PDB file of C-alpha atoms in Angstrom:
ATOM      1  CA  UNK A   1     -11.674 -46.132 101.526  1.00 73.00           C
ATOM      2  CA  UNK A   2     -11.376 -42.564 102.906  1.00 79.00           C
ATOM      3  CA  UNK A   3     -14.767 -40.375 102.550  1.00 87.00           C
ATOM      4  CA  UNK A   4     -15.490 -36.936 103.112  1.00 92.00           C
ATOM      5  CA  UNK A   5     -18.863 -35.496 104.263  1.00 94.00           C
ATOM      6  CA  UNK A   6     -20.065 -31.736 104.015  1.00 95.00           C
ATOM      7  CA  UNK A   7     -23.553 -31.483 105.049  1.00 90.00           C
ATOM      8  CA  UNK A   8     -24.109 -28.204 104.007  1.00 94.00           C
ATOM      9  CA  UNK A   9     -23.959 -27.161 100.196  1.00 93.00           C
ATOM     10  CA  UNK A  10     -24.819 -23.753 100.742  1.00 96.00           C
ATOM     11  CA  UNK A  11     -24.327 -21.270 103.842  1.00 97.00           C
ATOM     12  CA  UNK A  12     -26.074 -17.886 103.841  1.00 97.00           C
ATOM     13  CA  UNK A  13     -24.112 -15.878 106.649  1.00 97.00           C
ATOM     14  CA  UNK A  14     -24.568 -11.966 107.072  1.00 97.00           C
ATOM     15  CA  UNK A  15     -21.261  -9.801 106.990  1.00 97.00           C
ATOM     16  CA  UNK A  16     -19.481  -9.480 110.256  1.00 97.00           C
ATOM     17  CA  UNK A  17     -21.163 -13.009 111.411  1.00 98.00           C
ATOM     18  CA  UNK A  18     -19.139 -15.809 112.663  1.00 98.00           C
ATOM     19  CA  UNK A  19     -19.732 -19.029 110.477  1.00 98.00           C
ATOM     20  CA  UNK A  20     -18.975 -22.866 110.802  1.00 98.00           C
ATOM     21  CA  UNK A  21     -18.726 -24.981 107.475  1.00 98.00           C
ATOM     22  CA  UNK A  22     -18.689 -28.771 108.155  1.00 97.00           C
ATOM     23  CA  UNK A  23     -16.664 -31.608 107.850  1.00 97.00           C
ATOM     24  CA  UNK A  24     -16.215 -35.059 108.665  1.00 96.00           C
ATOM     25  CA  UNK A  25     -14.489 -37.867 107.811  1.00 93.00           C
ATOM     26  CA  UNK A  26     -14.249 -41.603 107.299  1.00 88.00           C
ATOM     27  CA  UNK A  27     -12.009 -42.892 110.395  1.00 70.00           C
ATOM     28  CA  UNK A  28      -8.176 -43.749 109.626  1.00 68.00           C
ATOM     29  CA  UNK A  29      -5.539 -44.431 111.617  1.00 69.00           C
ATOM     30  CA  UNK A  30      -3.619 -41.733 110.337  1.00 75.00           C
ATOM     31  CA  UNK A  31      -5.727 -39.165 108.505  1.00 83.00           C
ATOM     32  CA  UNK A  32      -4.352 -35.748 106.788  1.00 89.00           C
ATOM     33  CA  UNK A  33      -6.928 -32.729 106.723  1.00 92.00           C
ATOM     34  CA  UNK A  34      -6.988 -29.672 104.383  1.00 94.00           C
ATOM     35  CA  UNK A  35      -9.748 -26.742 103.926  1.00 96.00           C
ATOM     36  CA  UNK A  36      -9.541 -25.310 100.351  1.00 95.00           C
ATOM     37  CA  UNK A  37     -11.372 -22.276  98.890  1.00 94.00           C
ATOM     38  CA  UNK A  38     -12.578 -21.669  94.999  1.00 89.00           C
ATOM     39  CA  UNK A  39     -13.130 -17.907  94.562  1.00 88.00           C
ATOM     40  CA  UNK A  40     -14.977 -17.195  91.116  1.00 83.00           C
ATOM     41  CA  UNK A  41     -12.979 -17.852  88.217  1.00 76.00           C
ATOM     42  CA  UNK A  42     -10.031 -19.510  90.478  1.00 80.00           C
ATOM     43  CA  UNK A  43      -8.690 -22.283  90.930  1.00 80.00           C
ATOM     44  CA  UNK A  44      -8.374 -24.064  94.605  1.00 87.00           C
ATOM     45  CA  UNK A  45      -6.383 -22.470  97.446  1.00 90.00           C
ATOM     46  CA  UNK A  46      -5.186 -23.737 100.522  1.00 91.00           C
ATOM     47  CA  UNK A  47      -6.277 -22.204 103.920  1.00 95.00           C
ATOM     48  CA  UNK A  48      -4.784 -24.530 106.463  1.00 95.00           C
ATOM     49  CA  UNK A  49      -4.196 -28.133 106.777  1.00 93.00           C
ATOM     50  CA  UNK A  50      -3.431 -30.587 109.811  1.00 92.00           C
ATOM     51  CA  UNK A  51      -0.885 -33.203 109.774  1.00 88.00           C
ATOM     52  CA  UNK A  52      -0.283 -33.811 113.278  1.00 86.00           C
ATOM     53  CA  UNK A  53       0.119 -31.736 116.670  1.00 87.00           C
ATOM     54  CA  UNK A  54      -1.932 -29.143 118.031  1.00 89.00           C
ATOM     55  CA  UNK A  55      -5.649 -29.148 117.084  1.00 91.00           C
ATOM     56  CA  UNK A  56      -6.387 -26.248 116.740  1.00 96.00           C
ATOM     57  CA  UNK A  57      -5.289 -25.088 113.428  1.00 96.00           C
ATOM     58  CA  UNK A  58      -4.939 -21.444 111.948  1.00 96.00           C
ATOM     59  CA  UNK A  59      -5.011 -20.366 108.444  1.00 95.00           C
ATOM     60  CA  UNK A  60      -5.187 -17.503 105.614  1.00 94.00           C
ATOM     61  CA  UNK A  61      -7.446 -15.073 105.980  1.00 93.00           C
ATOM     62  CA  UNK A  62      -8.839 -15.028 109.974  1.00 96.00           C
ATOM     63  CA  UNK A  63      -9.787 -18.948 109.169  1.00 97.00           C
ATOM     64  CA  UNK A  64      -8.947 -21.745 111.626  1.00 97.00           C
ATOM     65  CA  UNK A  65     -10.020 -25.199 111.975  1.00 97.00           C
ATOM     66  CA  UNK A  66     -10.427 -28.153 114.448  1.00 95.00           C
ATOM     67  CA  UNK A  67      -9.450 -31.284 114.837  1.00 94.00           C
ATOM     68  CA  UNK A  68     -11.107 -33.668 116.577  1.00 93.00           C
ATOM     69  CA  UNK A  69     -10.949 -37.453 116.553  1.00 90.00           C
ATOM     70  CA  UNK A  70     -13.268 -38.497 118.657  1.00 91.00           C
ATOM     71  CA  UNK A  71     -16.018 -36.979 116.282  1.00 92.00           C
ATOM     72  CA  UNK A  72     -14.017 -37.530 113.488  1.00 93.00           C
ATOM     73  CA  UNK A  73     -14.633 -33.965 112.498  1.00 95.00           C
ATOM     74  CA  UNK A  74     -12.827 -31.017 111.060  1.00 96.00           C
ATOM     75  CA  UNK A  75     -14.781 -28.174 110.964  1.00 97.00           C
ATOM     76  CA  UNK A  76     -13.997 -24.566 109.707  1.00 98.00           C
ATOM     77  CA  UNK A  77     -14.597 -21.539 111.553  1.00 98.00           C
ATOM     78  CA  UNK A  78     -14.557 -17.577 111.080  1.00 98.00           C
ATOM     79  CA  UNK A  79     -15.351 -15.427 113.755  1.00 97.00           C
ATOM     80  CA  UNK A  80     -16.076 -12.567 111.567  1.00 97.00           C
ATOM     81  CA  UNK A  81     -17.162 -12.719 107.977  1.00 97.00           C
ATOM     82  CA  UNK A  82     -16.552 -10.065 105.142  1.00 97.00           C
ATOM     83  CA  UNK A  83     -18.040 -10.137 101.892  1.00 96.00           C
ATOM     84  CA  UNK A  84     -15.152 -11.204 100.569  1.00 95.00           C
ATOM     85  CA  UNK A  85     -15.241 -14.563 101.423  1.00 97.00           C
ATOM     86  CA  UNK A  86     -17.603 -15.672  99.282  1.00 96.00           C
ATOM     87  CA  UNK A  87     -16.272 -18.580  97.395  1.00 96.00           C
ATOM     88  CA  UNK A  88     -16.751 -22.473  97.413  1.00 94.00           C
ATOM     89  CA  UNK A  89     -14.781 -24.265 100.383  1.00 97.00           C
ATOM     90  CA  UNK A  90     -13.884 -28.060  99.528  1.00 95.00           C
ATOM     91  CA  UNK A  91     -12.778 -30.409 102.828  1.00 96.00           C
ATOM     92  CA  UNK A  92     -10.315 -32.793 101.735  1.00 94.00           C
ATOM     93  CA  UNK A  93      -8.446 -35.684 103.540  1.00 90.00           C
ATOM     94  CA  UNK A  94      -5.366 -38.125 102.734  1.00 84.00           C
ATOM     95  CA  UNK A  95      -3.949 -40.814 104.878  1.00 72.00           C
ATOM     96  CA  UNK A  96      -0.690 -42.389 105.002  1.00 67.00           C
ATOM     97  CA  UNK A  97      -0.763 -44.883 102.292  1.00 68.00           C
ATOM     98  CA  UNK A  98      -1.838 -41.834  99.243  1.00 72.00           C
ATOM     99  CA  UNK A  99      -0.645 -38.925  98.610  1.00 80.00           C
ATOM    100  CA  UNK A 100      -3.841 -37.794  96.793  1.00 86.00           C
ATOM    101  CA  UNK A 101      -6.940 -35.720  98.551  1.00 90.00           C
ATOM    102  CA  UNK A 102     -10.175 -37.315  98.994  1.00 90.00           C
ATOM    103  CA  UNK A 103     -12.657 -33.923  98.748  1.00 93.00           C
ATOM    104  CA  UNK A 104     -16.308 -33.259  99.881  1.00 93.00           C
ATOM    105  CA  UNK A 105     -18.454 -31.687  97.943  1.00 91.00           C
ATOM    106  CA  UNK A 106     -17.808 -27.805  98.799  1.00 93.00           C
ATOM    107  CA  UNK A 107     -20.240 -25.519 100.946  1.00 96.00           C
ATOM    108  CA  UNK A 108     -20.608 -22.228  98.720  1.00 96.00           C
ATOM    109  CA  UNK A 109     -20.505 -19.794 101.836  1.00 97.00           C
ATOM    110  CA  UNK A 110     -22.316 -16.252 100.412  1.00 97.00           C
ATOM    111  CA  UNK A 111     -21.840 -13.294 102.619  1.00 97.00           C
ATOM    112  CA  UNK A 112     -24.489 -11.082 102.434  1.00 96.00           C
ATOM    113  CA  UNK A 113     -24.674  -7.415 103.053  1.00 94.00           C
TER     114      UNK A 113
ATOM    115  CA  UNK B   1       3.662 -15.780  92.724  1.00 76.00           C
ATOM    116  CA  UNK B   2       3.962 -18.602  90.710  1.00 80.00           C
ATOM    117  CA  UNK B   3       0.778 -20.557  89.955  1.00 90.00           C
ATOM    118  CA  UNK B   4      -0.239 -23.765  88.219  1.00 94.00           C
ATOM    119  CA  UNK B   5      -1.711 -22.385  84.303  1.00 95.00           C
ATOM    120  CA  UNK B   6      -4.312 -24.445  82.665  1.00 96.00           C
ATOM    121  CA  UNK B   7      -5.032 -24.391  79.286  1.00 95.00           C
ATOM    122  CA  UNK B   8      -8.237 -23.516  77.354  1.00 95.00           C
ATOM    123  CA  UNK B   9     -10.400 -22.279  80.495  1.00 94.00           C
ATOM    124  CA  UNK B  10     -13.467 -23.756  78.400  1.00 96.00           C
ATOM    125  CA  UNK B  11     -13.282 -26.378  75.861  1.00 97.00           C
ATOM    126  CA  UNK B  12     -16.432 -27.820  74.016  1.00 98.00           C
ATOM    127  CA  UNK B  13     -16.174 -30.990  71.808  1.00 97.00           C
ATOM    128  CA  UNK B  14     -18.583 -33.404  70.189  1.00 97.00           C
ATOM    129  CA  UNK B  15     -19.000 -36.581  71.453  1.00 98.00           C
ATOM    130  CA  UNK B  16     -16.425 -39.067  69.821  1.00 97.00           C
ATOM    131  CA  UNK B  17     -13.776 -36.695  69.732  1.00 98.00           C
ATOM    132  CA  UNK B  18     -10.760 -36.349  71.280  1.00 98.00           C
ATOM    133  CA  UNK B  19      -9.528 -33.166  73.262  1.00 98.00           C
ATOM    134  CA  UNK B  20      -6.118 -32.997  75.124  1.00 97.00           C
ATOM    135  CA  UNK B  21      -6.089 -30.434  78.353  1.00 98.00           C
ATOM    136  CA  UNK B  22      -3.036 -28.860  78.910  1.00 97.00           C
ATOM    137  CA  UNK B  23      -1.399 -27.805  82.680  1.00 97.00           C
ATOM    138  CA  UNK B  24       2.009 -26.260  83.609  1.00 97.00           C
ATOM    139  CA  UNK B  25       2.885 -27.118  86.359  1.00 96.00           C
ATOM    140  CA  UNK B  26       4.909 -24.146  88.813  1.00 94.00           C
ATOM    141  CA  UNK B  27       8.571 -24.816  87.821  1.00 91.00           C
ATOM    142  CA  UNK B  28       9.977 -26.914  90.886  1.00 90.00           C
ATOM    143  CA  UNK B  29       7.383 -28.641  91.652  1.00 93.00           C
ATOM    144  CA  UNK B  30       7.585 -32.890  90.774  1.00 91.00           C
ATOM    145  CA  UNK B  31       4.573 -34.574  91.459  1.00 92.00           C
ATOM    146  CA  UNK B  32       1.201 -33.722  89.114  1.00 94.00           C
ATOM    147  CA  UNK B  33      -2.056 -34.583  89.246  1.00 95.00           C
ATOM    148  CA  UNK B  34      -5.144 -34.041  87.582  1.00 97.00           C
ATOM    149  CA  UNK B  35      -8.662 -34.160  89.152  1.00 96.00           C
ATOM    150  CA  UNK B  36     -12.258 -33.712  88.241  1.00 95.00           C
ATOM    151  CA  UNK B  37     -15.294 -31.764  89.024  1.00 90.00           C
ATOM    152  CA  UNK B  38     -19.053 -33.093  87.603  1.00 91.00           C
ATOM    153  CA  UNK B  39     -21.186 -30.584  88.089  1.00 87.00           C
ATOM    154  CA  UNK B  40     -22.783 -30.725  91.299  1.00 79.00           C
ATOM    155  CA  UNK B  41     -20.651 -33.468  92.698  1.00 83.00           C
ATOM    156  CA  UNK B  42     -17.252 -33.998  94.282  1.00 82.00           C
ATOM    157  CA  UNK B  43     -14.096 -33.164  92.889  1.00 89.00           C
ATOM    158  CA  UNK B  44     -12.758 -36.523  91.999  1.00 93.00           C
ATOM    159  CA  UNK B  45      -9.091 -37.844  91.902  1.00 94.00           C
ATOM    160  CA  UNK B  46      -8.055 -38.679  88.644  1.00 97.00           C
ATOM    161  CA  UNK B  47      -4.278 -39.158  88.422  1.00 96.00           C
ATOM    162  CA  UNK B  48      -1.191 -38.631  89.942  1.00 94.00           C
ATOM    163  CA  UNK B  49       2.673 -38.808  88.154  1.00 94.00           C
ATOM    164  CA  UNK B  50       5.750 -38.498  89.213  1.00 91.00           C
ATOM    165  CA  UNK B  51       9.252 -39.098  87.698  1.00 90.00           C
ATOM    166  CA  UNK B  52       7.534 -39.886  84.123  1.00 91.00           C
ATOM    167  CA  UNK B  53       5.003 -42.251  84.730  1.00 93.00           C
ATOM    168  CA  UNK B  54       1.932 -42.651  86.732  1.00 95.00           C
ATOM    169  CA  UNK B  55       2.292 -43.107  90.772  1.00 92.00           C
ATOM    170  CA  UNK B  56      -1.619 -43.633  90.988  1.00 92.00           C
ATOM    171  CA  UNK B  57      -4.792 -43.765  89.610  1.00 94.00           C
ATOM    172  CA  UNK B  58      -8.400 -43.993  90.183  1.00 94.00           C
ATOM    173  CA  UNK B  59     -11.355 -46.445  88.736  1.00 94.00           C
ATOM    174  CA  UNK B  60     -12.459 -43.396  86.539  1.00 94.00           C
ATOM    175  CA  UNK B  61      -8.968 -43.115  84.546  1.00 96.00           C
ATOM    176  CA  UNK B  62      -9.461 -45.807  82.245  1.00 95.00           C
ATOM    177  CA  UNK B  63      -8.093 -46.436  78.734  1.00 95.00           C
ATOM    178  CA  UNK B  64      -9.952 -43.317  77.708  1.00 96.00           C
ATOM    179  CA  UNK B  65      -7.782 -41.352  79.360  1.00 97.00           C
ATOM    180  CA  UNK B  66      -4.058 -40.601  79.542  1.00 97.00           C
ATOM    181  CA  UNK B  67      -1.439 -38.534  80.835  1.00 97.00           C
ATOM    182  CA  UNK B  68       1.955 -37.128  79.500  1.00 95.00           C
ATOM    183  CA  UNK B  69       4.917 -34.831  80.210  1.00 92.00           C
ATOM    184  CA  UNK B  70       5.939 -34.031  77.090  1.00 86.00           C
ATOM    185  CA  UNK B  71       8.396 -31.633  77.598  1.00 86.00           C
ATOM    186  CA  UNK B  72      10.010 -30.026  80.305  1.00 78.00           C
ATOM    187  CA  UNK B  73       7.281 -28.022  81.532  1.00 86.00           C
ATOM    188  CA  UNK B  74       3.501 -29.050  79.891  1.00 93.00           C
ATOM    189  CA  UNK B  75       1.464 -31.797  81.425  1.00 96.00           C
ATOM    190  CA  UNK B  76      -1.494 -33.219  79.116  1.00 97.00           C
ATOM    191  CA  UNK B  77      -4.407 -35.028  79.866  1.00 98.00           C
ATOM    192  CA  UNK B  78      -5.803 -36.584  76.408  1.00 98.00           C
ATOM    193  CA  UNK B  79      -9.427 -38.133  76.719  1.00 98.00           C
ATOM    194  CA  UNK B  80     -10.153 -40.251  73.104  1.00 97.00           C
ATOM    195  CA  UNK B  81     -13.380 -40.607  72.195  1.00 96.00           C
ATOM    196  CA  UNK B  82     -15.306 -38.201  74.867  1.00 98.00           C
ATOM    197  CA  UNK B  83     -18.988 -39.124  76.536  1.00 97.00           C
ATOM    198  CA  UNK B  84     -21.142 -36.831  77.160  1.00 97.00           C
ATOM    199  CA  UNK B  85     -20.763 -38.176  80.608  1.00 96.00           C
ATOM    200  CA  UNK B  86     -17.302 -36.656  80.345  1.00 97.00           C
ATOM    201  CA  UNK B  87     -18.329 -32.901  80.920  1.00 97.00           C
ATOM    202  CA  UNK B  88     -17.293 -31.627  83.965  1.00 96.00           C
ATOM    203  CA  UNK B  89     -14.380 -29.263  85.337  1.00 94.00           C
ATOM    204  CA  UNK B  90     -10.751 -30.747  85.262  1.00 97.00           C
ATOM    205  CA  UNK B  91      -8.247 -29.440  87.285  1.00 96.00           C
ATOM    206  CA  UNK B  92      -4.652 -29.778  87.534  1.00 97.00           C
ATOM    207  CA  UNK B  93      -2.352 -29.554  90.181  1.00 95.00           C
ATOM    208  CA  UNK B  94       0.926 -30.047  91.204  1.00 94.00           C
ATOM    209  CA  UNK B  95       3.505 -30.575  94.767  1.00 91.00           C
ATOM    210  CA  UNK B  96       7.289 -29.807  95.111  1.00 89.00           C
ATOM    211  CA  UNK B  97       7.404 -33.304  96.047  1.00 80.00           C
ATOM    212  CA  UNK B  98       5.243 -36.507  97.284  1.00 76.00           C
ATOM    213  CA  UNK B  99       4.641 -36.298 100.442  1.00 77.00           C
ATOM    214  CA  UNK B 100       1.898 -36.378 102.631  1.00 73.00           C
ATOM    215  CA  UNK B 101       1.088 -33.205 103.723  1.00 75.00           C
ATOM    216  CA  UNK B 102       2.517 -31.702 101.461  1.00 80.00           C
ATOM    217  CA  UNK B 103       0.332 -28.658  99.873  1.00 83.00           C
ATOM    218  CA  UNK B 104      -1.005 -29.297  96.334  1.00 88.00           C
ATOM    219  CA  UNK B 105      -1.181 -26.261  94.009  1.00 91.00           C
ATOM    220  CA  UNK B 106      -4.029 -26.183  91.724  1.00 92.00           C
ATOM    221  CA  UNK B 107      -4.846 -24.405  88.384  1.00 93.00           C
ATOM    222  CA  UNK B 108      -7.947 -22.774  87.511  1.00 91.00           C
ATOM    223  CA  UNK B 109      -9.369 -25.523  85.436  1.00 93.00           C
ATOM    224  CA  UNK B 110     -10.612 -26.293  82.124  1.00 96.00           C
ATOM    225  CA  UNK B 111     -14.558 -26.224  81.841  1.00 96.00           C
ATOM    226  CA  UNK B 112     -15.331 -29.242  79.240  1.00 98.00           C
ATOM    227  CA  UNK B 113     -18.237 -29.524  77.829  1.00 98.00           C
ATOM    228  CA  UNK B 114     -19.139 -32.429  75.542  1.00 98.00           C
ATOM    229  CA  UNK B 115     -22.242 -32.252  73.358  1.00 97.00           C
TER     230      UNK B 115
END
């Protein structure tokens, strides 16, 4: 069964900062990859996904992710932080056989001052 | 922008009871699902329906639990006799159509808390 791992439940990051929030995977044969965000009091958002293609992927908000297969890995990256993108950010996967998300447990990025 | 609505934000029951959560879903969208959130832990895959009945479901939905569209637009998730092991944050979502890929839209959630 597909797994998600995010090793880090919190990330302190000062404003301005570039940040990476980590993700991997359990390996598939064909393997769907989405970064969501919580903000306070919200419900989940998507900020970019990869189905197929390019592996580099761009999102909502400055964010982009990468695939990469070898390392089974999909991390998120921000070259420049504000304070307002504090919030929870959940890694989730599907494969080909679901159509449901299998999610990590969420890195609370805070953006400090 | 149209957004999935979930319905109380925070619900608190007494063990034994039942409590029904309540989602709409955005208006075009056909495939629904409703997930979970223990505190501290993963957000969990509950459910998924489509076309009136249930296209999948996890270990966790058991006979305690069950879904329903009762109408054109509401989508309920009824728990009978709760567990205190039951808390956690549920959250609804919902996808113009099942596909892989394809983006899932997700409510706020409803905060249960069973004591």
């Amino acid at each position: 069964a597909q797994s998600v791992t995010q090793l880090d439940s919190q990330v302190p990051v000062f404003e301005e900062a570039p940040v990476e929030l980590r993700c991997n995977y359990s390996s598939s044969v064909s393997v769907y990859l989405f970064w969501y965000v919580q903000y306070p009091n919200q419900g989940l958002q998507l900020l970019l996904k990869y189905l197929s293609g390019s592996t580099l992927v761009k999102g909502i908000n400055g964010f982009e992710a990468e695939f990469n297969k070898s390392q089974t890995s999909f991390h998120l990256r921000k070259p420049s932080v504000h304070i307002s993108d504090t919030a929870e950010y959940f890694c989730a996967v599907s494969d080909s056989g679901t159509y449901k998300y299998i999610f990590g447990t969420g890195t609370r990025l805070k953006v400090l001052a | 922008e149209p957004e999935v609505t979930q319905t109380p934000s925070h619900q608190v029951t007494q063990m034994g009871q039942e409590v029904i959560l309540r989602c709409v879903p955005i208006s075009n969208h056909l495939y629904f699902y409703w997930y979970r959130q223990i505190l501290g832990q993963k957000v969990e895959f509950l459910v998924s329906f489509y076309n009136n009945e249930i296209s999948e479901k996890s270990e966790i939905f058991d006979d305690q639990f069950s879904v329903e569209r009762p109408d054109g637009s509401n989508f309920t998730l009824k728990i009978r006799s709760t567990k205190l092991e039951d808390s956690a944050m549920y959250f609804c979502a919902s996808s113009e159509r099942p596909s892989v890929g394809t983006e899932a839209f997700f409510g706020q959630g409803t905060r249960l808390t069973v004591v």
